[in-house]
Amino acid sequence: MASAPCSAGHRELKQSRRITVACLALLVGLILSILHSVAIGPAGLSVSSVWHILIEWTGISAGDVSALHGRIVWELRLPRVLTAGVVGAGLALTGAVMQSLTRNPMADPYLFGVSSGASLGAVAVIVVGVGSGLYALTAGAFLGAITVFSLVILFSLQRGALAPGRMILAGIALSQFCGAITTFIIIWEGNPQATQSIIHWLSGSLSRARWESLGLAFTVFALVGIITMGHAKALDAFAFGEETAVALGVSVHRTRWLLLVAGALLTATLVSISGAIGFVGLILPHAVRLFSGPSYRRLLPIATMVGAIFMIWVDTVARTVFEPREIPVGVITAVIGVPMFILLMARSKRLVSM
């Protein structure tokens, strides 16, 4: 009888070591991805030169570094690469949280209309002329995101409980509605400059990433990440249903709304910086779960690092493959995400619980 607990403890220890090794490997991979991505571009920098530039410009040591190369790294490439990492990590984090709260492996901010609402909110700010600054766009995106998602929740309630199938249908419908309004705005506005900004939100791009936007994105991501990790056990409980979560001492309504609002804030912030980027929050958490298992204490850190590495390389491809033209990031994530989504649907035993 004593061998069973020992065996279970041994498996748990082995799993923990495996996850720790995976996290360390991903952390090294993330650092190497940042250095290599910063080096790739028309200026033809090497990884070693990027490293020397970072060391010298931080004041740790002095060396013979070109001022032009230094400006390319610090003012153009590094803030964009780091922003790509934060965007990928944030989308993966939000997708994982929504999949737990709704008990639906197909959940993500895009599917439930959060990204579409955030895009519409940012576009409305541009068109109305309230301002095109970072904080004005973020406020408009957050208002749009939280409004649309609140409507999705409202339409999805069935006898006081959330119905995952109804959430998907409501999210798709409201996403289409937001897209129709945005298209109407583009036609009605007829301003080439405004139209270009609107297309930015619709297709996804990191070309406008700067240190200011990176600071805002990282601050919100760190705040939401701390809140989410603090509720990892509650997210595990949600996977077994609301009744089980209540039995385990989870305040279901407070926790759900706290995490949903935090996810909407993070999504709105990312959309205001990078535009709407689909499939990242849907595919990556589900794929990582196959390796990490269902525990959110393991899933969340791995998913965020995988999301960061994935988005860094997607953006690198977007800005370099057809140089000097730049492909929208959302196009590449869709090209990668659609086949993976089809595979995910084929493998899933429980797509939607109507």
Tab-separated table of C-alpha atoms in Angstrom:
chain	number	residue	atom	x	y	z
A	1	MET	CA	0.000	0.000	0.000
A	2	ALA	CA	2.891	2.339	0.689
A	3	SER	CA	4.378	1.813	-2.751
A	4	ALA	CA	1.560	3.629	-4.535
A	5	PRO	CA	2.123	7.017	-2.806
A	6	CYS	CA	5.874	6.628	-3.283
A	7	SER	CA	5.394	5.881	-6.954
A	8	ALA	CA	3.096	8.876	-7.364
A	9	GLY	CA	5.583	11.108	-5.544
A	10	HIS	CA	8.402	9.838	-7.736
A	11	ARG	CA	6.405	10.634	-10.881
A	12	GLU	CA	5.589	14.092	-9.566
A	13	LEU	CA	9.259	14.768	-8.794
A	14	LYS	CA	10.280	13.533	-12.223
A	15	GLN	CA	7.641	15.726	-13.865
A	16	SER	CA	8.777	18.771	-11.864
A	17	ARG	CA	12.400	18.223	-12.906
A	18	ARG	CA	11.340	17.862	-16.529
A	19	ILE	CA	9.371	21.105	-16.385
A	20	THR	CA	12.276	22.912	-14.699
A	21	VAL	CA	14.679	21.776	-17.406
A	22	ALA	CA	12.180	22.811	-20.077
A	23	CYS	CA	11.794	26.284	-18.530
A	24	LEU	CA	15.565	26.784	-18.375
A	25	ALA	CA	15.943	25.608	-21.986
A	26	LEU	CA	13.174	27.961	-23.107
A	27	LEU	CA	14.756	30.854	-21.223
A	28	VAL	CA	18.069	30.242	-23.013
A	29	GLY	CA	16.184	29.882	-26.288
A	30	LEU	CA	14.387	33.178	-25.657
A	31	ILE	CA	17.652	35.046	-25.038
A	32	LEU	CA	19.256	33.530	-28.143
A	33	SER	CA	16.146	34.330	-30.187
A	34	ILE	CA	16.315	37.977	-29.118
A	35	LEU	CA	20.004	38.269	-30.033
A	36	HIS	CA	19.605	36.526	-33.405
A	37	SER	CA	16.456	38.426	-34.331
A	38	VAL	CA	18.075	41.778	-33.538
A	39	ALA	CA	21.031	40.789	-35.734
A	40	ILE	CA	18.860	39.894	-38.755
A	41	GLY	CA	18.171	42.732	-41.160
A	42	PRO	CA	19.587	44.830	-44.009
A	43	ALA	CA	22.387	46.244	-41.846
A	44	GLY	CA	23.986	42.810	-41.679
A	45	LEU	CA	24.874	42.680	-37.993
A	46	SER	CA	26.282	39.596	-36.326
A	47	VAL	CA	25.165	38.181	-33.018
A	48	SER	CA	28.524	39.027	-31.473
A	49	SER	CA	28.299	42.640	-32.673
A	50	VAL	CA	24.790	42.923	-31.225
A	51	TRP	CA	26.096	41.600	-27.936
A	52	HIS	CA	28.963	44.099	-27.917
A	53	ILE	CA	26.542	46.934	-28.711
A	54	LEU	CA	24.283	45.936	-25.828
A	55	ILE	CA	27.239	45.685	-23.447
A	56	GLU	CA	28.715	49.058	-24.460
A	57	TRP	CA	25.454	51.011	-24.559
A	58	THR	CA	24.530	49.795	-21.091
A	59	GLY	CA	27.800	51.256	-19.838
A	60	ILE	CA	29.238	47.965	-18.604
A	61	SER	CA	32.239	48.191	-20.898
A	62	ALA	CA	33.575	50.322	-23.714
A	63	GLY	CA	34.538	49.190	-27.180
A	64	ASP	CA	34.713	50.154	-30.827
A	65	VAL	CA	31.026	50.130	-31.783
A	66	SER	CA	29.596	51.985	-34.763
A	67	ALA	CA	27.228	54.758	-33.706
A	68	LEU	CA	24.979	53.920	-36.647
A	69	HIS	CA	24.803	50.256	-35.700
A	70	GLY	CA	24.163	51.259	-32.111
A	71	ARG	CA	21.164	53.382	-33.120
A	72	ILE	CA	19.845	50.579	-35.350
A	73	VAL	CA	19.942	48.156	-32.455
A	74	TRP	CA	18.692	50.411	-29.658
A	75	GLU	CA	16.207	52.626	-31.481
A	76	LEU	CA	14.787	50.263	-34.119
A	77	ARG	CA	15.343	46.547	-33.707
A	78	LEU	CA	15.634	45.874	-29.979
A	79	PRO	CA	12.383	47.581	-28.902
A	80	ARG	CA	10.539	45.840	-31.745
A	81	VAL	CA	11.941	42.404	-30.932
A	82	LEU	CA	11.211	42.775	-27.220
A	83	THR	CA	7.704	44.045	-27.989
A	84	ALA	CA	7.112	41.006	-30.200
A	85	GLY	CA	8.140	38.793	-27.302
A	86	VAL	CA	5.781	40.537	-24.877
A	87	VAL	CA	2.898	40.386	-27.383
A	88	GLY	CA	3.394	36.665	-27.986
A	89	ALA	CA	3.703	35.936	-24.276
A	90	GLY	CA	0.640	38.028	-23.462
A	91	LEU	CA	-1.573	36.418	-26.109
A	92	ALA	CA	-0.533	32.920	-24.999
A	93	LEU	CA	-1.198	33.822	-21.354
A	94	THR	CA	-4.648	35.256	-22.112
A	95	GLY	CA	-5.593	32.287	-24.275
A	96	ALA	CA	-4.624	29.828	-21.544
A	97	VAL	CA	-6.688	31.698	-18.955
A	98	MET	CA	-9.770	31.861	-21.176
A	99	GLN	CA	-9.524	28.167	-21.984
A	100	SER	CA	-9.659	27.396	-18.268
A	101	LEU	CA	-12.408	29.840	-17.315
A	102	THR	CA	-14.684	28.655	-20.125
A	103	ARG	CA	-13.633	24.977	-19.994
A	104	ASN	CA	-13.160	25.121	-23.749
A	105	PRO	CA	-9.845	24.249	-25.468
A	106	MET	CA	-10.901	26.359	-28.467
A	107	ALA	CA	-11.111	29.598	-26.477
A	108	ASP	CA	-8.924	32.609	-27.210
A	109	PRO	CA	-9.320	36.423	-27.234
A	110	TYR	CA	-9.967	36.470	-30.985
A	111	LEU	CA	-12.644	33.778	-30.918
A	112	PHE	CA	-14.587	35.527	-28.160
A	113	GLY	CA	-14.529	38.924	-29.831
A	114	VAL	CA	-12.059	40.580	-27.445
A	115	SER	CA	-9.510	41.356	-30.175
A	116	SER	CA	-12.207	42.550	-32.592
A	117	GLY	CA	-13.716	44.787	-29.930
A	118	ALA	CA	-10.299	46.163	-29.018
A	119	SER	CA	-9.548	46.863	-32.684
A	120	LEU	CA	-12.860	48.655	-33.133
A	121	GLY	CA	-12.236	50.721	-30.009
A	122	ALA	CA	-8.786	51.777	-31.213
A	123	VAL	CA	-10.143	52.588	-34.683
A	124	ALA	CA	-12.942	54.672	-33.172
A	125	VAL	CA	-10.382	56.702	-31.239
A	126	ILE	CA	-8.472	57.392	-34.457
A	127	VAL	CA	-11.555	58.382	-36.448
A	128	VAL	CA	-13.232	60.470	-33.759
A	129	GLY	CA	-9.971	62.352	-33.325
A	130	VAL	CA	-9.735	61.964	-29.554
A	131	GLY	CA	-6.062	61.249	-30.089
A	132	SER	CA	-3.664	58.868	-31.736
A	133	GLY	CA	-1.312	58.592	-28.775
A	134	LEU	CA	-0.486	55.293	-27.182
A	135	TYR	CA	-2.553	55.795	-24.026
A	136	ALA	CA	-5.601	57.095	-25.914
A	137	LEU	CA	-5.503	54.074	-28.218
A	138	THR	CA	-5.091	51.718	-25.271
A	139	ALA	CA	-8.063	53.288	-23.469
A	140	GLY	CA	-10.232	52.999	-26.581
A	141	ALA	CA	-9.095	49.432	-27.190
A	142	PHE	CA	-9.817	48.441	-23.590
A	143	LEU	CA	-13.292	49.989	-23.693
A	144	GLY	CA	-14.076	48.133	-26.914
A	145	ALA	CA	-12.654	44.857	-25.619
A	146	ILE	CA	-14.462	44.875	-22.285
A	147	THR	CA	-17.756	45.973	-23.904
A	148	VAL	CA	-17.749	43.200	-26.494
A	149	PHE	CA	-16.652	40.543	-24.019
A	150	SER	CA	-19.309	41.616	-21.515
A	151	LEU	CA	-21.916	41.171	-24.254
A	152	VAL	CA	-20.491	37.725	-25.033
A	153	ILE	CA	-20.818	36.747	-21.371
A	154	LEU	CA	-24.343	38.157	-21.218
A	155	PHE	CA	-25.486	36.242	-24.297
A	156	SER	CA	-23.798	33.044	-23.076
A	157	LEU	CA	-25.483	32.728	-19.699
A	158	GLN	CA	-27.825	29.766	-19.486
A	159	ARG	CA	-29.561	29.217	-16.149
A	160	GLY	CA	-26.905	31.320	-14.482
A	161	ALA	CA	-23.975	29.321	-15.889
A	162	LEU	CA	-21.738	29.932	-18.870
A	163	ALA	CA	-22.384	27.697	-21.882
A	164	PRO	CA	-19.107	27.319	-23.858
A	165	GLY	CA	-20.919	26.642	-27.134
A	166	ARG	CA	-23.048	29.766	-26.763
A	167	MET	CA	-19.910	31.770	-25.966
A	168	ILE	CA	-18.290	30.723	-29.225
A	169	LEU	CA	-21.396	31.563	-31.248
A	170	ALA	CA	-21.795	34.922	-29.502
A	171	GLY	CA	-18.093	35.690	-29.951
A	172	ILE	CA	-18.183	34.895	-33.670
A	173	ALA	CA	-21.329	36.964	-34.178
A	174	LEU	CA	-19.990	39.994	-32.319
A	175	SER	CA	-16.626	39.698	-34.082
A	176	GLN	CA	-18.431	39.856	-37.416
A	177	PHE	CA	-20.441	42.827	-36.177
A	178	CYS	CA	-17.298	44.692	-35.091
A	179	GLY	CA	-15.666	43.865	-38.430
A	180	ALA	CA	-18.671	45.224	-40.323
A	181	ILE	CA	-18.628	48.479	-38.341
A	182	THR	CA	-14.885	48.830	-38.906
A	183	THR	CA	-15.333	48.299	-42.667
A	184	PHE	CA	-18.070	50.935	-42.686
A	185	ILE	CA	-15.728	53.351	-40.900
A	186	ILE	CA	-13.028	52.772	-43.521
A	187	ILE	CA	-15.461	53.476	-46.373
A	188	TRP	CA	-17.066	56.458	-44.665
A	189	GLU	CA	-13.847	58.107	-43.508
A	190	GLY	CA	-12.144	58.209	-46.912
A	191	ASN	CA	-8.953	59.531	-45.322
A	192	PRO	CA	-5.852	57.732	-46.634
A	193	GLN	CA	-3.880	58.358	-43.435
A	194	ALA	CA	-6.716	57.133	-41.203
A	195	THR	CA	-7.312	54.170	-43.500
A	196	GLN	CA	-3.658	53.157	-43.233
A	197	SER	CA	-3.861	53.263	-39.433
A	198	ILE	CA	-7.067	51.217	-39.470
A	199	ILE	CA	-5.537	48.561	-41.710
A	200	HIS	CA	-2.708	48.373	-39.177
A	201	TRP	CA	-5.165	47.258	-36.488
A	202	LEU	CA	-6.884	44.784	-38.769
A	203	SER	CA	-3.803	42.972	-40.094
A	204	GLY	CA	-1.400	43.125	-37.161
A	205	SER	CA	2.016	44.760	-37.292
A	206	LEU	CA	4.857	45.595	-34.914
A	207	SER	CA	6.396	48.280	-37.113
A	208	ARG	CA	5.397	51.030	-34.668
A	209	ALA	CA	6.932	49.393	-31.613
A	210	ARG	CA	9.015	51.807	-29.555
A	211	TRP	CA	10.431	51.873	-26.039
A	212	GLU	CA	7.361	53.734	-24.747
A	213	SER	CA	4.949	51.135	-26.112
A	214	LEU	CA	7.208	48.329	-24.857
A	215	GLY	CA	7.180	49.834	-21.363
A	216	LEU	CA	3.390	49.976	-21.310
A	217	ALA	CA	2.961	46.468	-22.733
A	218	PHE	CA	5.475	44.936	-20.327
A	219	THR	CA	3.978	46.708	-17.303
A	220	VAL	CA	0.462	45.465	-18.069
A	221	PHE	CA	1.757	41.989	-18.943
A	222	ALA	CA	3.716	41.760	-15.687
A	223	LEU	CA	0.700	42.902	-13.654
A	224	VAL	CA	-1.698	40.468	-15.333
A	225	GLY	CA	0.916	37.701	-15.144
A	226	ILE	CA	1.291	38.145	-11.380
A	227	ILE	CA	-2.493	38.122	-10.910
A	228	THR	CA	-2.865	35.047	-13.100
A	229	MET	CA	-0.084	33.049	-11.446
A	230	GLY	CA	-1.584	33.921	-8.082
A	231	HIS	CA	-4.794	32.225	-9.231
A	232	ALA	CA	-3.169	29.157	-10.803
A	233	LYS	CA	-4.846	26.778	-8.351
A	234	ALA	CA	-8.208	28.404	-9.030
A	235	LEU	CA	-7.671	27.914	-12.770
A	236	ASP	CA	-6.986	24.228	-12.119
A	237	ALA	CA	-10.242	24.032	-10.173
A	238	PHE	CA	-12.210	25.667	-12.995
A	239	ALA	CA	-11.207	22.791	-15.259
A	240	PHE	CA	-13.453	20.477	-13.201
A	241	GLY	CA	-16.463	22.781	-13.306
A	242	GLU	CA	-17.915	25.565	-11.205
A	243	GLU	CA	-19.422	23.278	-8.565
A	244	THR	CA	-16.076	21.595	-7.952
A	245	ALA	CA	-14.344	24.983	-7.813
A	246	VAL	CA	-16.817	26.187	-5.187
A	247	ALA	CA	-16.282	22.976	-3.177
A	248	LEU	CA	-12.539	23.655	-3.256
A	249	GLY	CA	-13.077	27.119	-1.793
A	250	VAL	CA	-12.793	29.194	-4.975
A	251	SER	CA	-14.864	32.359	-5.208
A	252	VAL	CA	-16.075	31.553	-8.718
A	253	HIS	CA	-17.715	34.829	-9.760
A	254	ARG	CA	-15.051	37.106	-8.277
A	255	THR	CA	-12.188	35.048	-9.712
A	256	ARG	CA	-13.782	34.750	-13.137
A	257	TRP	CA	-14.456	38.461	-13.507
A	258	LEU	CA	-11.068	39.445	-12.100
A	259	LEU	CA	-9.229	37.234	-14.578
A	260	LEU	CA	-11.500	38.097	-17.501
A	261	VAL	CA	-11.117	41.839	-16.948
A	262	ALA	CA	-7.356	41.417	-16.512
A	263	GLY	CA	-7.230	39.413	-19.752
A	264	ALA	CA	-9.301	42.040	-21.556
A	265	LEU	CA	-6.959	44.785	-20.319
A	266	LEU	CA	-3.894	42.867	-21.499
A	267	THR	CA	-5.477	42.067	-24.859
A	268	ALA	CA	-6.519	45.689	-25.361
A	269	THR	CA	-3.014	46.903	-24.545
A	270	LEU	CA	-1.443	44.458	-26.995
A	271	VAL	CA	-3.962	45.276	-29.734
A	272	SER	CA	-3.304	49.011	-29.321
A	273	ILE	CA	0.372	48.300	-30.015
A	274	SER	CA	0.394	45.421	-32.504
A	275	GLY	CA	-3.126	45.267	-33.915
A	276	ALA	CA	-5.269	42.138	-33.948
A	277	ILE	CA	-3.184	38.962	-34.204
A	278	GLY	CA	-5.142	35.734	-34.284
A	279	PHE	CA	-4.452	32.074	-33.456
A	280	VAL	CA	-1.551	32.658	-31.039
A	281	GLY	CA	-3.745	32.533	-27.948
A	282	LEU	CA	-5.654	29.564	-29.350
A	283	ILE	CA	-2.954	27.208	-30.600
A	284	LEU	CA	0.035	27.674	-28.301
A	285	PRO	CA	-1.575	27.017	-24.883
A	286	HIS	CA	-3.237	23.879	-26.205
A	287	ALA	CA	0.013	22.639	-27.752
A	288	VAL	CA	2.009	23.382	-24.586
A	289	ARG	CA	-0.576	21.555	-22.480
A	290	LEU	CA	0.330	18.328	-24.292
A	291	PHE	CA	3.820	18.621	-22.774
A	292	SER	CA	3.281	20.360	-19.439
A	293	GLY	CA	0.068	18.640	-18.422
A	294	PRO	CA	-3.071	20.354	-17.107
A	295	SER	CA	-1.481	22.115	-14.114
A	296	TYR	CA	-1.538	25.887	-14.667
A	297	ARG	CA	1.465	26.411	-12.411
A	298	ARG	CA	3.426	24.606	-15.123
A	299	LEU	CA	1.410	25.602	-18.165
A	300	LEU	CA	1.472	29.378	-17.716
A	301	PRO	CA	5.258	30.012	-17.556
A	302	ILE	CA	5.963	27.577	-20.394
A	303	ALA	CA	3.185	28.960	-22.586
A	304	THR	CA	4.363	32.545	-22.106
A	305	MET	CA	7.952	31.726	-23.081
A	306	VAL	CA	6.845	29.653	-26.074
A	307	GLY	CA	4.559	32.504	-27.127
A	308	ALA	CA	7.394	35.016	-26.828
A	309	ILE	CA	9.817	32.915	-28.902
A	310	PHE	CA	7.137	32.150	-31.494
A	311	MET	CA	6.160	35.797	-32.009
A	312	ILE	CA	9.771	36.991	-32.150
A	313	TRP	CA	10.481	34.684	-35.081
A	314	VAL	CA	7.142	35.359	-36.773
A	315	ASP	CA	7.880	39.087	-36.705
A	316	THR	CA	11.429	38.462	-37.936
A	317	VAL	CA	10.024	36.606	-40.937
A	318	ALA	CA	7.437	39.348	-41.480
A	319	ARG	CA	10.021	42.117	-41.736
A	320	THR	CA	12.802	40.326	-43.626
A	321	VAL	CA	11.540	37.674	-46.071
A	322	PHE	CA	10.157	40.094	-48.685
A	323	GLU	CA	12.362	43.029	-47.807
A	324	PRO	CA	11.890	45.992	-48.288
A	325	ARG	CA	8.195	45.072	-48.138
A	326	GLU	CA	6.827	43.925	-44.808
A	327	ILE	CA	4.202	41.209	-44.373
A	328	PRO	CA	1.559	41.811	-41.689
A	329	VAL	CA	2.230	39.603	-38.690
A	330	GLY	CA	-1.401	38.515	-38.609
A	331	VAL	CA	-1.047	37.022	-42.091
A	332	ILE	CA	1.790	34.742	-40.997
A	333	THR	CA	0.064	33.644	-37.787
A	334	ALA	CA	-3.035	32.821	-39.830
A	335	VAL	CA	-1.030	30.804	-42.363
A	336	ILE	CA	0.542	28.835	-39.526
A	337	GLY	CA	-2.500	28.779	-37.274
A	338	VAL	CA	-5.215	27.601	-39.660
A	339	PRO	CA	-3.615	24.191	-40.445
A	340	MET	CA	-2.805	23.733	-36.761
A	341	PHE	CA	-6.363	24.675	-35.840
A	342	ILE	CA	-7.743	22.087	-38.271
A	343	LEU	CA	-5.417	19.475	-36.790
A	344	LEU	CA	-6.503	20.511	-33.315
A	345	MET	CA	-10.163	20.086	-34.252
A	346	ALA	CA	-9.468	16.660	-35.724
A	347	ARG	CA	-7.665	15.498	-32.567
A	348	SER	CA	-10.035	17.002	-30.039
A	349	LYS	CA	-12.648	14.660	-28.585
A	350	ARG	CA	-14.738	17.473	-27.179
A	351	LEU	CA	-14.916	20.557	-29.400
A	352	VAL	CA	-17.960	22.361	-28.109
A	353	SER	CA	-20.411	21.538	-25.370
A	354	MET	CA	-23.667	22.976	-26.596
